[in-house]
Amino acid sequence: PILVQKKVHVEILKDSNNAERRIFESDFESIIYNLIINSIESFSKTNTDNREIDIKLITNEHFIIDYADNGIGLEDSFKDPYEIFKLGSTSKYDQYGNVIGTGLGMYIIASTVREYNGDYRLTKTMNGFGIEIKIPL
């Protein structure tokens, strides 16, 4: 419902490959949830009606989540884009300049991916956000 309310279109593409890897469902959901919540926040800072999230799920020797949105990208306050993965790092402030973000979302993603011996890389930080997450099978 929140995606409909916020007029966000999510496209999920997956290949037909099958693979097995034990991963807690809640860990996978947490990764996707945190990415989508950040995208929705990004969309709220723009006037576009074309709010798109593309998620590609690819299986080869890794399970790959290729995630991208067409939001505003990272805030200029992040000189090193990988700072977003540090505990407490946030760009969410109220109209008075008070911190309202917890700085947990991207930290949780990074921690979860590392827990499964995976890695991640940012693929887009301007004019949208993109990340590729790889978890070995």
Short mmCIF file of N, CA, C and O in Angstrom, two decimals:
data_model
loop_
_atom_site.label_atom_id
_atom_site.label_comp_id
_atom_site.label_asym_id
_atom_site.label_seq_id
_atom_site.Cartn_x
_atom_site.Cartn_y
_atom_site.Cartn_z
N PRO A 1 0.79 -1.20 0.00
CA PRO A 1 0.00 0.00 0.00
C PRO A 1 0.84 1.28 0.00
O PRO A 1 0.44 2.24 -0.61
N ILE A 2 1.98 1.30 0.72
CA ILE A 2 2.76 2.53 0.75
C ILE A 2 3.33 2.85 -0.63
O ILE A 2 3.42 4.02 -1.01
N LEU A 3 3.65 1.83 -1.41
CA LEU A 3 4.16 2.07 -2.76
C LEU A 3 3.08 2.70 -3.63
O LEU A 3 3.36 3.60 -4.42
N VAL A 4 1.86 2.25 -3.48
CA VAL A 4 0.74 2.83 -4.23
C VAL A 4 0.49 4.25 -3.76
O VAL A 4 0.34 5.18 -4.56
N GLN A 5 0.46 4.43 -2.46
CA GLN A 5 0.23 5.75 -1.88
C GLN A 5 1.28 6.76 -2.34
O GLN A 5 0.96 7.91 -2.65
N LYS A 6 2.53 6.34 -2.40
CA LYS A 6 3.63 7.23 -2.79
C LYS A 6 3.87 7.23 -4.30
O LYS A 6 4.79 7.89 -4.78
N LYS A 7 3.05 6.49 -5.03
CA LYS A 7 3.11 6.42 -6.50
C LYS A 7 4.48 5.95 -6.99
O LYS A 7 5.09 6.54 -7.87
N VAL A 8 4.96 4.86 -6.37
CA VAL A 8 6.24 4.28 -6.72
C VAL A 8 5.99 2.97 -7.47
O VAL A 8 5.25 2.11 -6.99
N HIS A 9 6.62 2.84 -8.62
CA HIS A 9 6.50 1.60 -9.40
C HIS A 9 7.77 0.77 -9.21
O HIS A 9 8.88 1.27 -9.39
N VAL A 10 7.58 -0.47 -8.79
CA VAL A 10 8.71 -1.38 -8.58
C VAL A 10 8.65 -2.47 -9.65
O VAL A 10 7.63 -3.13 -9.81
N GLU A 11 9.75 -2.62 -10.36
CA GLU A 11 9.89 -3.66 -11.38
C GLU A 11 10.89 -4.67 -10.85
O GLU A 11 12.03 -4.32 -10.52
N ILE A 12 10.47 -5.93 -10.73
CA ILE A 12 11.37 -6.98 -10.27
C ILE A 12 11.57 -7.96 -11.42
O ILE A 12 10.60 -8.53 -11.93
N LEU A 13 12.82 -8.12 -11.80
CA LEU A 13 13.17 -9.08 -12.84
C LEU A 13 14.07 -10.14 -12.23
O LEU A 13 15.00 -9.80 -11.48
N LYS A 14 13.81 -11.39 -12.53
CA LYS A 14 14.69 -12.44 -12.03
C LYS A 14 14.96 -13.44 -13.14
O LYS A 14 14.14 -13.64 -14.03
N ASP A 15 16.14 -14.02 -13.07
CA ASP A 15 16.47 -15.02 -14.07
C ASP A 15 15.81 -16.34 -13.70
O ASP A 15 15.17 -16.47 -12.66
N SER A 16 15.96 -17.33 -14.55
CA SER A 16 15.30 -18.61 -14.30
C SER A 16 16.23 -19.61 -13.63
O SER A 16 15.86 -20.78 -13.47
N ASN A 17 17.41 -19.17 -13.23
CA ASN A 17 18.35 -20.08 -12.58
C ASN A 17 17.91 -20.40 -11.16
O ASN A 17 17.32 -19.56 -10.48
N ASN A 18 18.21 -21.60 -10.74
CA ASN A 18 17.93 -22.02 -9.37
C ASN A 18 19.24 -22.23 -8.64
O ASN A 18 20.21 -22.70 -9.21
N ALA A 19 19.25 -21.89 -7.38
CA ALA A 19 20.42 -22.10 -6.54
C ALA A 19 19.95 -22.20 -5.10
O ALA A 19 18.84 -21.79 -4.76
N GLU A 20 20.82 -22.74 -4.26
CA GLU A 20 20.48 -22.84 -2.86
C GLU A 20 21.53 -22.14 -2.02
O GLU A 20 22.72 -22.26 -2.27
N ARG A 21 21.05 -21.42 -1.04
CA ARG A 21 21.90 -20.76 -0.05
C ARG A 21 21.03 -20.49 1.16
O ARG A 21 19.93 -19.95 1.03
N ARG A 22 21.48 -20.89 2.29
CA ARG A 22 20.70 -20.62 3.50
C ARG A 22 20.87 -19.15 3.86
O ARG A 22 21.98 -18.67 4.06
N ILE A 23 19.75 -18.47 3.88
CA ILE A 23 19.72 -17.07 4.30
C ILE A 23 18.40 -16.86 5.02
O ILE A 23 17.36 -17.36 4.57
N PHE A 24 18.46 -16.19 6.14
CA PHE A 24 17.22 -15.93 6.85
C PHE A 24 16.34 -15.01 6.02
O PHE A 24 16.81 -14.01 5.48
N GLU A 25 15.08 -15.38 5.91
CA GLU A 25 14.13 -14.59 5.15
C GLU A 25 14.09 -13.15 5.65
O GLU A 25 14.03 -12.20 4.87
N SER A 26 14.17 -12.98 6.96
CA SER A 26 14.12 -11.64 7.53
C SER A 26 15.34 -10.81 7.12
O SER A 26 15.24 -9.59 6.97
N ASP A 27 16.50 -11.45 6.92
CA ASP A 27 17.69 -10.72 6.47
C ASP A 27 17.49 -10.21 5.04
O ASP A 27 17.79 -9.06 4.74
N PHE A 28 16.98 -11.07 4.16
CA PHE A 28 16.72 -10.66 2.78
C PHE A 28 15.68 -9.54 2.76
O PHE A 28 15.86 -8.52 2.09
N GLU A 29 14.61 -9.71 3.52
CA GLU A 29 13.56 -8.68 3.56
C GLU A 29 14.10 -7.35 4.08
O GLU A 29 13.72 -6.29 3.60
N SER A 30 14.98 -7.42 5.07
CA SER A 30 15.56 -6.21 5.64
C SER A 30 16.38 -5.44 4.61
O SER A 30 16.32 -4.21 4.55
N ILE A 31 17.13 -6.15 3.79
CA ILE A 31 17.91 -5.50 2.74
C ILE A 31 16.98 -4.76 1.78
O ILE A 31 17.14 -3.57 1.53
N ILE A 32 15.99 -5.47 1.26
CA ILE A 32 15.06 -4.87 0.29
C ILE A 32 14.26 -3.74 0.94
O ILE A 32 14.10 -2.67 0.35
N TYR A 33 13.77 -3.96 2.14
CA TYR A 33 12.97 -2.95 2.84
C TYR A 33 13.77 -1.66 3.01
O TYR A 33 13.26 -0.57 2.72
N ASN A 34 14.99 -1.75 3.51
CA ASN A 34 15.79 -0.55 3.75
C ASN A 34 16.11 0.18 2.45
O ASN A 34 16.10 1.41 2.42
N LEU A 35 16.37 -0.54 1.39
CA LEU A 35 16.61 0.11 0.10
C LEU A 35 15.36 0.85 -0.38
O LEU A 35 15.44 2.00 -0.81
N ILE A 36 14.22 0.19 -0.30
CA ILE A 36 12.99 0.81 -0.78
C ILE A 36 12.62 2.03 0.07
O ILE A 36 12.22 3.07 -0.47
N ILE A 37 12.76 1.93 1.39
CA ILE A 37 12.44 3.07 2.26
C ILE A 37 13.32 4.27 1.90
O ILE A 37 12.85 5.41 1.83
N ASN A 38 14.60 4.03 1.66
CA ASN A 38 15.50 5.13 1.27
C ASN A 38 15.09 5.72 -0.07
O ASN A 38 15.17 6.94 -0.27
N SER A 39 14.66 4.88 -1.00
CA SER A 39 14.20 5.39 -2.29
C SER A 39 12.97 6.26 -2.12
O SER A 39 12.87 7.34 -2.72
N ILE A 40 12.03 5.82 -1.30
CA ILE A 40 10.81 6.60 -1.07
C ILE A 40 11.18 7.97 -0.48
O ILE A 40 10.63 8.99 -0.88
N GLU A 41 12.11 7.98 0.47
CA GLU A 41 12.59 9.25 1.04
C GLU A 41 13.18 10.14 -0.06
O GLU A 41 12.95 11.34 -0.09
N SER A 42 13.95 9.54 -0.94
CA SER A 42 14.57 10.29 -2.04
C SER A 42 13.50 10.87 -2.97
O SER A 42 13.60 12.02 -3.39
N PHE A 43 12.49 10.06 -3.27
CA PHE A 43 11.42 10.53 -4.16
C PHE A 43 10.67 11.71 -3.56
O PHE A 43 10.18 12.58 -4.28
N SER A 44 10.58 11.76 -2.23
CA SER A 44 9.84 12.84 -1.59
C SER A 44 10.55 14.19 -1.77
O SER A 44 9.95 15.23 -1.55
N LYS A 45 11.81 14.17 -2.18
CA LYS A 45 12.58 15.41 -2.36
C LYS A 45 12.60 15.87 -3.82
O LYS A 45 13.34 16.77 -4.17
N THR A 46 11.80 15.23 -4.65
CA THR A 46 11.75 15.59 -6.06
C THR A 46 10.30 15.74 -6.51
O THR A 46 9.39 15.24 -5.86
N ASN A 47 10.11 16.41 -7.62
CA ASN A 47 8.75 16.62 -8.13
C ASN A 47 8.32 15.61 -9.18
O ASN A 47 7.24 15.71 -9.72
N THR A 48 9.16 14.66 -9.49
CA THR A 48 8.84 13.73 -10.57
C THR A 48 7.66 12.83 -10.22
O THR A 48 7.50 12.39 -9.08
N ASP A 49 6.84 12.58 -11.20
CA ASP A 49 5.75 11.62 -11.06
C ASP A 49 6.21 10.23 -11.48
O ASP A 49 5.53 9.24 -11.22
N ASN A 50 7.34 10.17 -12.16
CA ASN A 50 7.88 8.90 -12.65
C ASN A 50 8.84 8.34 -11.60
O ASN A 50 10.04 8.52 -11.67
N ARG A 51 8.30 7.66 -10.61
CA ARG A 51 9.09 7.13 -9.50
C ARG A 51 9.30 5.63 -9.73
O ARG A 51 8.38 4.85 -9.55
N GLU A 52 10.52 5.30 -10.12
CA GLU A 52 10.82 3.94 -10.54
C GLU A 52 11.88 3.28 -9.67
O GLU A 52 12.90 3.90 -9.37
N ILE A 53 11.64 2.04 -9.31
CA ILE A 53 12.64 1.20 -8.66
C ILE A 53 12.75 -0.07 -9.49
O ILE A 53 11.74 -0.71 -9.79
N ASP A 54 13.98 -0.40 -9.87
CA ASP A 54 14.24 -1.63 -10.63
C ASP A 54 15.09 -2.55 -9.77
O ASP A 54 16.15 -2.16 -9.28
N ILE A 55 14.62 -3.78 -9.62
CA ILE A 55 15.36 -4.78 -8.86
C ILE A 55 15.56 -5.99 -9.77
O ILE A 55 14.59 -6.56 -10.26
N LYS A 56 16.82 -6.32 -9.98
CA LYS A 56 17.15 -7.52 -10.77
C LYS A 56 17.76 -8.54 -9.83
O LYS A 56 18.69 -8.23 -9.08
N LEU A 57 17.24 -9.75 -9.87
CA LEU A 57 17.76 -10.85 -9.06
C LEU A 57 18.42 -11.83 -10.02
O LEU A 57 17.76 -12.40 -10.89
N ILE A 58 19.71 -12.01 -9.86
CA ILE A 58 20.51 -12.81 -10.78
C ILE A 58 21.21 -13.90 -9.99
O ILE A 58 21.75 -13.65 -8.91
N THR A 59 21.22 -15.10 -10.55
CA THR A 59 21.90 -16.21 -9.88
C THR A 59 22.93 -16.80 -10.82
O THR A 59 22.61 -17.22 -11.93
N ASN A 60 24.18 -16.78 -10.39
CA ASN A 60 25.26 -17.50 -11.06
C ASN A 60 26.09 -18.11 -9.94
O ASN A 60 25.53 -18.80 -9.11
N GLU A 61 27.37 -17.82 -9.84
CA GLU A 61 28.11 -18.30 -8.67
C GLU A 61 27.81 -17.47 -7.43
O GLU A 61 28.23 -17.80 -6.33
N HIS A 62 27.07 -16.39 -7.62
CA HIS A 62 26.61 -15.53 -6.55
C HIS A 62 25.10 -15.33 -6.69
O HIS A 62 24.55 -15.50 -7.78
N PHE A 63 24.48 -14.95 -5.60
CA PHE A 63 23.13 -14.41 -5.67
C PHE A 63 23.32 -12.90 -5.72
O PHE A 63 23.94 -12.32 -4.83
N ILE A 64 22.84 -12.29 -6.78
CA ILE A 64 23.07 -10.86 -7.01
C ILE A 64 21.76 -10.10 -6.94
O ILE A 64 20.77 -10.49 -7.58
N ILE A 65 21.78 -9.03 -6.16
CA ILE A 65 20.67 -8.08 -6.13
C ILE A 65 21.19 -6.82 -6.79
O ILE A 65 22.11 -6.18 -6.27
N ASP A 66 20.64 -6.48 -7.93
CA ASP A 66 21.01 -5.25 -8.64
C ASP A 66 19.84 -4.29 -8.47
O ASP A 66 18.77 -4.51 -9.04
N TYR A 67 20.05 -3.26 -7.67
CA TYR A 67 18.98 -2.36 -7.26
C TYR A 67 19.26 -0.96 -7.80
O TYR A 67 20.39 -0.48 -7.71
N ALA A 68 18.24 -0.31 -8.35
CA ALA A 68 18.41 1.07 -8.83
C ALA A 68 17.09 1.82 -8.74
O ALA A 68 16.02 1.24 -8.92
N ASP A 69 17.19 3.11 -8.44
CA ASP A 69 16.01 3.97 -8.48
C ASP A 69 16.34 5.22 -9.29
O ASP A 69 17.49 5.44 -9.68
N ASN A 70 15.34 6.01 -9.58
CA ASN A 70 15.55 7.26 -10.31
C ASN A 70 15.28 8.47 -9.42
O ASN A 70 14.80 9.50 -9.87
N GLY A 71 15.62 8.34 -8.14
CA GLY A 71 15.47 9.45 -7.19
C GLY A 71 16.58 10.47 -7.38
O GLY A 71 17.18 10.57 -8.45
N ILE A 72 16.89 11.20 -6.31
CA ILE A 72 17.87 12.28 -6.42
C ILE A 72 19.31 11.81 -6.26
O ILE A 72 20.24 12.56 -6.50
N GLY A 73 19.50 10.57 -5.81
CA GLY A 73 20.85 10.10 -5.54
C GLY A 73 21.27 10.49 -4.14
O GLY A 73 20.45 10.87 -3.31
N LEU A 74 22.57 10.39 -3.88
CA LEU A 74 23.06 10.72 -2.54
C LEU A 74 23.16 12.21 -2.33
O LEU A 74 23.44 12.96 -3.26
N GLU A 75 22.96 12.61 -1.10
CA GLU A 75 23.11 14.02 -0.72
C GLU A 75 24.56 14.45 -0.90
O GLU A 75 25.48 13.64 -0.74
N ASP A 76 24.76 15.72 -1.19
CA ASP A 76 26.12 16.26 -1.35
C ASP A 76 26.93 16.17 -0.06
O ASP A 76 28.16 16.24 -0.11
N SER A 77 26.27 16.01 1.07
CA SER A 77 26.98 15.95 2.35
C SER A 77 27.88 14.71 2.44
O SER A 77 28.79 14.67 3.26
N PHE A 78 27.63 13.72 1.60
CA PHE A 78 28.47 12.52 1.59
C PHE A 78 29.61 12.71 0.59
O PHE A 78 29.45 12.50 -0.61
N LYS A 79 30.76 13.13 1.11
CA LYS A 79 31.93 13.33 0.23
C LYS A 79 32.42 11.99 -0.29
O LYS A 79 32.81 11.85 -1.45
N ASP A 80 32.43 10.97 0.58
CA ASP A 80 32.73 9.60 0.18
C ASP A 80 31.41 8.86 0.21
O ASP A 80 30.81 8.69 1.28
N PRO A 81 30.92 8.41 -0.94
CA PRO A 81 29.60 7.78 -0.96
C PRO A 81 29.48 6.56 -0.05
O PRO A 81 28.40 6.25 0.43
N TYR A 82 30.59 5.89 0.22
CA TYR A 82 30.54 4.70 1.07
C TYR A 82 30.35 5.04 2.55
O TYR A 82 30.16 4.15 3.37
N GLU A 83 30.35 6.34 2.90
CA GLU A 83 30.04 6.77 4.26
C GLU A 83 28.63 6.36 4.66
O GLU A 83 28.34 6.22 5.85
N ILE A 84 27.75 6.18 3.68
CA ILE A 84 26.36 5.83 3.99
C ILE A 84 26.25 4.51 4.73
O ILE A 84 25.24 4.24 5.36
N PHE A 85 27.28 3.67 4.66
CA PHE A 85 27.25 2.37 5.30
C PHE A 85 27.75 2.39 6.74
O PHE A 85 27.74 1.38 7.42
N LYS A 86 28.20 3.56 7.21
CA LYS A 86 28.70 3.68 8.58
C LYS A 86 27.53 3.84 9.55
O LYS A 86 26.55 4.54 9.25
N LEU A 87 27.66 3.23 10.71
CA LEU A 87 26.64 3.32 11.75
C LEU A 87 26.39 4.78 12.11
O LEU A 87 27.33 5.54 12.37
N GLY A 88 25.14 5.20 12.08
CA GLY A 88 24.77 6.56 12.46
C GLY A 88 24.83 7.58 11.33
O GLY A 88 24.47 8.73 11.52
N SER A 89 25.26 7.16 10.16
CA SER A 89 25.36 8.09 9.03
C SER A 89 23.97 8.32 8.43
O SER A 89 23.31 7.38 8.01
N THR A 90 23.55 9.58 8.41
CA THR A 90 22.21 9.89 7.90
C THR A 90 22.21 11.22 7.17
O THR A 90 23.07 12.07 7.40
N SER A 91 21.25 11.37 6.29
CA SER A 91 21.03 12.66 5.63
C SER A 91 19.60 13.13 5.87
O SER A 91 19.10 13.99 5.16
N LYS A 92 18.96 12.55 6.86
CA LYS A 92 17.56 12.86 7.14
C LYS A 92 17.47 13.85 8.31
O LYS A 92 17.82 13.52 9.44
N TYR A 93 17.01 15.06 7.98
CA TYR A 93 16.86 16.13 8.96
C TYR A 93 15.48 16.75 8.82
O TYR A 93 14.91 16.77 7.72
N ASP A 94 14.96 17.28 9.92
CA ASP A 94 13.69 17.99 9.83
C ASP A 94 13.92 19.42 9.34
O ASP A 94 15.07 19.81 9.07
N GLN A 95 12.86 20.19 9.23
CA GLN A 95 12.97 21.55 8.69
C GLN A 95 13.79 22.48 9.57
O GLN A 95 14.21 23.54 9.15
N TYR A 96 14.08 22.06 10.81
CA TYR A 96 14.87 22.88 11.73
C TYR A 96 16.33 22.44 11.79
O TYR A 96 17.11 22.98 12.56
N GLY A 97 16.68 21.44 11.01
CA GLY A 97 18.06 20.95 10.99
C GLY A 97 18.37 19.89 12.02
O GLY A 97 19.52 19.49 12.18
N ASN A 98 17.32 19.40 12.69
CA ASN A 98 17.52 18.33 13.67
C ASN A 98 17.55 16.98 12.96
O ASN A 98 16.76 16.72 12.06
N VAL A 99 18.45 16.12 13.41
CA VAL A 99 18.56 14.78 12.84
C VAL A 99 17.30 13.99 13.13
O VAL A 99 16.85 13.93 14.28
N ILE A 100 16.69 13.41 12.09
CA ILE A 100 15.52 12.56 12.29
C ILE A 100 15.78 11.14 11.80
O ILE A 100 15.02 10.24 12.08
N GLY A 101 16.86 10.95 11.05
CA GLY A 101 17.21 9.61 10.60
C GLY A 101 18.03 8.90 11.66
O GLY A 101 18.71 9.52 12.48
N THR A 102 17.94 7.58 11.66
CA THR A 102 18.69 6.80 12.66
C THR A 102 20.08 6.44 12.17
O THR A 102 20.95 6.11 12.98
N GLY A 103 20.29 6.45 10.87
CA GLY A 103 21.58 6.03 10.34
C GLY A 103 21.78 4.53 10.46
O GLY A 103 22.91 4.05 10.52
N LEU A 104 20.69 3.79 10.47
CA LEU A 104 20.77 2.34 10.61
C LEU A 104 20.55 1.58 9.31
O LEU A 104 21.12 0.52 9.12
N GLY A 105 19.73 2.09 8.42
CA GLY A 105 19.31 1.35 7.24
C GLY A 105 20.44 0.79 6.39
O GLY A 105 20.53 -0.42 6.17
N MET A 106 21.31 1.64 5.92
CA MET A 106 22.40 1.19 5.05
C MET A 106 23.45 0.42 5.85
O MET A 106 24.09 -0.49 5.33
N TYR A 107 23.61 0.76 7.12
CA TYR A 107 24.51 0.01 8.00
C TYR A 107 24.01 -1.43 8.14
O TYR A 107 24.80 -2.39 8.08
N ILE A 108 22.71 -1.61 8.32
CA ILE A 108 22.13 -2.95 8.42
C ILE A 108 22.36 -3.72 7.14
O ILE A 108 22.71 -4.91 7.16
N ILE A 109 22.18 -3.07 6.00
CA ILE A 109 22.43 -3.74 4.72
C ILE A 109 23.87 -4.23 4.65
O ILE A 109 24.13 -5.39 4.35
N ALA A 110 24.81 -3.34 4.91
CA ALA A 110 26.24 -3.69 4.83
C ALA A 110 26.58 -4.82 5.80
O ALA A 110 27.28 -5.77 5.44
N SER A 111 26.08 -4.73 7.02
CA SER A 111 26.37 -5.74 8.04
C SER A 111 25.79 -7.10 7.63
O SER A 111 26.45 -8.13 7.79
N THR A 112 24.59 -7.09 7.12
CA THR A 112 23.94 -8.34 6.70
C THR A 112 24.69 -8.97 5.55
O THR A 112 24.94 -10.18 5.55
N VAL A 113 25.07 -8.19 4.57
CA VAL A 113 25.80 -8.72 3.42
C VAL A 113 27.14 -9.31 3.87
O VAL A 113 27.52 -10.41 3.44
N ARG A 114 27.84 -8.61 4.75
CA ARG A 114 29.11 -9.13 5.27
C ARG A 114 28.90 -10.42 6.06
O ARG A 114 29.73 -11.34 6.01
N GLU A 115 27.79 -10.52 6.78
CA GLU A 115 27.49 -11.72 7.56
C GLU A 115 27.41 -12.96 6.68
O GLU A 115 27.73 -14.06 7.11
N TYR A 116 27.00 -12.77 5.44
CA TYR A 116 26.90 -13.88 4.48
C TYR A 116 28.12 -13.93 3.55
O TYR A 116 28.06 -14.53 2.47
N ASN A 117 29.21 -13.30 3.97
CA ASN A 117 30.46 -13.27 3.20
C ASN A 117 30.28 -12.65 1.81
O ASN A 117 31.00 -12.99 0.88
N GLY A 118 29.35 -11.75 1.70
CA GLY A 118 29.10 -11.09 0.43
C GLY A 118 29.77 -9.73 0.37
O GLY A 118 30.48 -9.32 1.29
N ASP A 119 29.55 -9.05 -0.73
CA ASP A 119 30.06 -7.69 -0.86
C ASP A 119 29.05 -6.84 -1.63
O ASP A 119 28.06 -7.35 -2.14
N TYR A 120 29.32 -5.57 -1.67
CA TYR A 120 28.43 -4.63 -2.33
C TYR A 120 29.25 -3.53 -2.96
O TYR A 120 30.38 -3.26 -2.55
N ARG A 121 28.68 -2.92 -3.97
CA ARG A 121 29.32 -1.75 -4.58
C ARG A 121 28.22 -0.82 -5.07
O ARG A 121 27.16 -1.26 -5.54
N LEU A 122 28.49 0.46 -4.93
CA LEU A 122 27.55 1.45 -5.42
C LEU A 122 27.71 1.55 -6.93
O LEU A 122 28.82 1.64 -7.44
N THR A 123 26.60 1.54 -7.63
CA THR A 123 26.64 1.63 -9.09
C THR A 123 26.13 2.98 -9.60
O THR A 123 26.35 3.32 -10.75
N LYS A 124 25.45 3.71 -8.71
CA LYS A 124 24.91 5.01 -9.10
C LYS A 124 24.69 5.83 -7.83
O LYS A 124 24.11 5.34 -6.87
N THR A 125 25.19 7.08 -7.82
CA THR A 125 25.01 7.94 -6.65
C THR A 125 24.44 9.30 -7.01
O THR A 125 24.09 10.07 -6.13
N MET A 126 24.39 9.61 -8.32
CA MET A 126 23.82 10.89 -8.77
C MET A 126 22.69 10.59 -9.75
O MET A 126 22.75 9.61 -10.49
N ASN A 127 21.67 11.45 -9.73
CA ASN A 127 20.50 11.23 -10.59
C ASN A 127 19.94 9.83 -10.40
O ASN A 127 19.65 9.13 -11.36
N GLY A 128 19.82 9.46 -9.17
CA GLY A 128 19.34 8.13 -8.82
C GLY A 128 20.35 7.43 -7.94
O GLY A 128 21.45 7.91 -7.71
N PHE A 129 19.93 6.29 -7.44
CA PHE A 129 20.79 5.49 -6.57
C PHE A 129 20.82 4.07 -7.09
O PHE A 129 19.79 3.53 -7.50
N GLY A 130 21.99 3.46 -7.06
CA GLY A 130 22.11 2.07 -7.46
C GLY A 130 23.15 1.34 -6.62
O GLY A 130 24.16 1.92 -6.22
N ILE A 131 22.86 0.09 -6.35
CA ILE A 131 23.79 -0.76 -5.60
C ILE A 131 23.69 -2.19 -6.13
O ILE A 131 22.61 -2.64 -6.53
N GLU A 132 24.85 -2.83 -6.18
CA GLU A 132 24.90 -4.24 -6.54
C GLU A 132 25.38 -5.00 -5.32
O GLU A 132 26.43 -4.68 -4.76
N ILE A 133 24.60 -5.97 -4.90
CA ILE A 133 24.92 -6.80 -3.74
C ILE A 133 25.17 -8.21 -4.24
O ILE A 133 24.36 -8.75 -4.99
N LYS A 134 26.31 -8.79 -3.84
CA LYS A 134 26.66 -10.16 -4.24
C LYS A 134 26.86 -11.02 -3.00
O LYS A 134 27.65 -10.66 -2.13
N ILE A 135 26.14 -12.13 -2.95
CA ILE A 135 26.28 -13.08 -1.87
C ILE A 135 26.68 -14.42 -2.49
O ILE A 135 25.97 -14.93 -3.37
N PRO A 136 27.83 -14.97 -2.08
CA PRO A 136 28.27 -16.24 -2.69
C PRO A 136 27.32 -17.37 -2.36
O PRO A 136 26.72 -17.42 -1.29
N LEU A 137 27.21 -18.29 -3.32
CA LEU A 137 26.34 -19.46 -3.11
C LEU A 137 27.15 -20.62 -2.57
O LEU A 137 28.33 -20.68 -2.63
#
